[in-house]
CSV table of C-alpha atoms in Angstrom, one decimal:
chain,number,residue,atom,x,y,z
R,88,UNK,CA,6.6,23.0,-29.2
R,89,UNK,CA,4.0,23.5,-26.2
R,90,UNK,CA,3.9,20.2,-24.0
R,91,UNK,CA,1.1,20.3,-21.1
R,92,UNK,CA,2.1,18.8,-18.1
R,93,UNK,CA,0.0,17.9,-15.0
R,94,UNK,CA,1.7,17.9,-11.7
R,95,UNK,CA,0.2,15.1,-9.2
R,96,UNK,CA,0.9,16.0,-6.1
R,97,UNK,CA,2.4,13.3,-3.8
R,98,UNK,CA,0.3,11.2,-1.5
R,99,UNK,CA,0.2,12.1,1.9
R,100,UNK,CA,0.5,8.1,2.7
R,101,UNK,CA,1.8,4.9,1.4
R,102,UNK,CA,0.7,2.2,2.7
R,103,UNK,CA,3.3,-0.3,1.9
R,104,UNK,CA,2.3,-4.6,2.1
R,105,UNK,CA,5.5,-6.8,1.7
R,106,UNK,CA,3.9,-10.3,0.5
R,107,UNK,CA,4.9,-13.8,0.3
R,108,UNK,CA,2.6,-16.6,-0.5
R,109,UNK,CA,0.0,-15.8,1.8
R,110,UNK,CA,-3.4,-15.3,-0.6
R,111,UNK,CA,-5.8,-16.7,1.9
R,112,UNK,CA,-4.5,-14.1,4.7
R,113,UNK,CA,-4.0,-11.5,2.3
R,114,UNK,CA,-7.6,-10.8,1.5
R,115,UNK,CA,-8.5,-9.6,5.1
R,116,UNK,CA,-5.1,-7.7,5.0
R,117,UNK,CA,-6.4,-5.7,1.6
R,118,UNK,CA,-10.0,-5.8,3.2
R,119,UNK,CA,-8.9,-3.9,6.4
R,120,UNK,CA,-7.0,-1.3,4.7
R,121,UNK,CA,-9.9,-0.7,1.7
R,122,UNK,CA,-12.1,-0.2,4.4
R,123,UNK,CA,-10.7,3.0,5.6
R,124,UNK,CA,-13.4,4.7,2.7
R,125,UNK,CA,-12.6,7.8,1.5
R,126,UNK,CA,-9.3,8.7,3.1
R,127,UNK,CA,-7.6,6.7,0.8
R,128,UNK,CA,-8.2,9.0,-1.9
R,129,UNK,CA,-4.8,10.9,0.1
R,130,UNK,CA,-2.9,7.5,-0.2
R,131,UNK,CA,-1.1,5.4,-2.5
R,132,UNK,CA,-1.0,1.1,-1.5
R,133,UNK,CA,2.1,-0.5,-2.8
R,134,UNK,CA,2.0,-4.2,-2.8
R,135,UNK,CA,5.7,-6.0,-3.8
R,136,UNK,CA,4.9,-9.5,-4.3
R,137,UNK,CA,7.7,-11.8,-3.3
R,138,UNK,CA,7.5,-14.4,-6.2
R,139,UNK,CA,4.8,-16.1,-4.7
R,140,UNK,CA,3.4,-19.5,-5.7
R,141,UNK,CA,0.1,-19.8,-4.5
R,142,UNK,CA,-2.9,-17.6,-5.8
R,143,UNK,CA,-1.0,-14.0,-4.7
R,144,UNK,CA,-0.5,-12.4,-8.3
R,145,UNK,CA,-4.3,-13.5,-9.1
R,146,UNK,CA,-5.7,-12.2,-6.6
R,147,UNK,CA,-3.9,-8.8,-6.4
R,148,UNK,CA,-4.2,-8.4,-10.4
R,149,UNK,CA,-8.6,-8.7,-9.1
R,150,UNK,CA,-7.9,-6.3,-6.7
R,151,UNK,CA,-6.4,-3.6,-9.3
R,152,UNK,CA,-9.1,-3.6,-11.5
R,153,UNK,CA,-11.9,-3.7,-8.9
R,154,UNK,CA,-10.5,-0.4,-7.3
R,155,UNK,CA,-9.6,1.8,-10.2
R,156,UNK,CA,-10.2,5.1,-8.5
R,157,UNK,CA,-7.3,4.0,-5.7
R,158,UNK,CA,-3.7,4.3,-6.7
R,159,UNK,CA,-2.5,0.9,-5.9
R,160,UNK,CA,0.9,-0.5,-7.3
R,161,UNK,CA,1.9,-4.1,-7.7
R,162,UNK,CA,5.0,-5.6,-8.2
R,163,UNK,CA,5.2,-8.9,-8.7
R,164,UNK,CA,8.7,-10.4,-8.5
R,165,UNK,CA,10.1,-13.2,-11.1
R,166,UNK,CA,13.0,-13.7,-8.1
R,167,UNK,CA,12.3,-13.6,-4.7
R,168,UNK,CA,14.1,-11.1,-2.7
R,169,UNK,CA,13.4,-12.4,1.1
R,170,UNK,CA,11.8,-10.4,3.6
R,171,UNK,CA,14.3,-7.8,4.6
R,172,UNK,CA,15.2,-6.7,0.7
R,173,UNK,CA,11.1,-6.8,0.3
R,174,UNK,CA,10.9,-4.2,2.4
R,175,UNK,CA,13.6,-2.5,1.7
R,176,UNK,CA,12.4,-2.1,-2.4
R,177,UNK,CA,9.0,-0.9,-0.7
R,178,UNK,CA,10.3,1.7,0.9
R,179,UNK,CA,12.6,2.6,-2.7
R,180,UNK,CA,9.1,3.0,-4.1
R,181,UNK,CA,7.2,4.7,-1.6
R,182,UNK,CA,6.2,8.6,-2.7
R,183,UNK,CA,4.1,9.5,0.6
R,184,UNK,CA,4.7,12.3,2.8
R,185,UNK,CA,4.8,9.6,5.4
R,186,UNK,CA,4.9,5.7,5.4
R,187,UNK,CA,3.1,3.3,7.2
R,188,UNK,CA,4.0,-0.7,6.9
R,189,UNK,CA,1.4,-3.7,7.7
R,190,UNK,CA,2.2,-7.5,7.0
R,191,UNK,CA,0.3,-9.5,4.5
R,192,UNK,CA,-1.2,-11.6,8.0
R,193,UNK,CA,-2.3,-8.0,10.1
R,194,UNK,CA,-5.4,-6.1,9.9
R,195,UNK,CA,-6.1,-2.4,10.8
R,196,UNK,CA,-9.2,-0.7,12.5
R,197,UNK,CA,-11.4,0.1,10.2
R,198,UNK,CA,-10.7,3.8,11.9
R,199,UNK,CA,-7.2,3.6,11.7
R,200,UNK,CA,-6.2,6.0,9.1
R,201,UNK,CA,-9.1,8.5,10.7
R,202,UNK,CA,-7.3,8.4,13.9
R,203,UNK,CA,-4.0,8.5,12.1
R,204,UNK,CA,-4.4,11.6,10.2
R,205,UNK,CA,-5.9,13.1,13.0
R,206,UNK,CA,-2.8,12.4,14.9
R,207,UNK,CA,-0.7,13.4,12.3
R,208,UNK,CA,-2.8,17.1,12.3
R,209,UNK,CA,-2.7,18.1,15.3
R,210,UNK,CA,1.1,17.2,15.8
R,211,UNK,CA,2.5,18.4,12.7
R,212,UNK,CA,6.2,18.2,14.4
R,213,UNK,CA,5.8,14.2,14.3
């Protein structure tokens, strides 16, 4: 037998976004980091959702379908792990070259990755 197999190559970023019942502060969170435009296409989002309550799974379920051309991952957790082991089973799931982690409640420049790659370019020894 023949089998075909594609090789992705691994994103040069994850963005990682621990989460925790905070769906009204976690749409300018998503909104900052989907503004970056393009340079996402490089970038995979992971999104562990700490067995939230509130609206959390809904609205990152909306998000997911709306972007289908971005990698993003979801987890949604039945048991919730606290913040430190969040964090930790981001980073377990992260495939980036490098890693960058922003809180459900923080927003980013809407030049951030830009500036970041750029960064990242010219000092390759970072």
């Amino acid at each position: 037998a023949t089998y075909n197999f594609v090789v992705m190559a691994a994103p040069r970023l994850s963005i990682l976004i621990p989460t925790y019942n905070r769906a009204d502060l976690l749409a300018e969170t998503l909104g900052s980091v989907l503004a970056q435009g393009p340079l996402l296409e490089s970038a995979e989002i992971i999104i562990s959702n700490d067995a939230s309550k509130d609206g959390t799974a809904d609205q990152l379920d909306r998000l997911v379908k709306d972007h289908p051309h971005l990698k993003i991952l979801v987890h949604n957790h039945q048991k919730n792990l606290g913040g430190p082991g969040n964090w930790t089973f981001l980073l377990t799931q992260a495939q980036g070259e490098f890693v960058f982690l922003i809180s459900d409640d923080d927003t980013i420049a809407p030049d951030f990755l830009k500036n970041y790659f750029s960064v990242l370019d010219q000092y390759p020894q970072v």
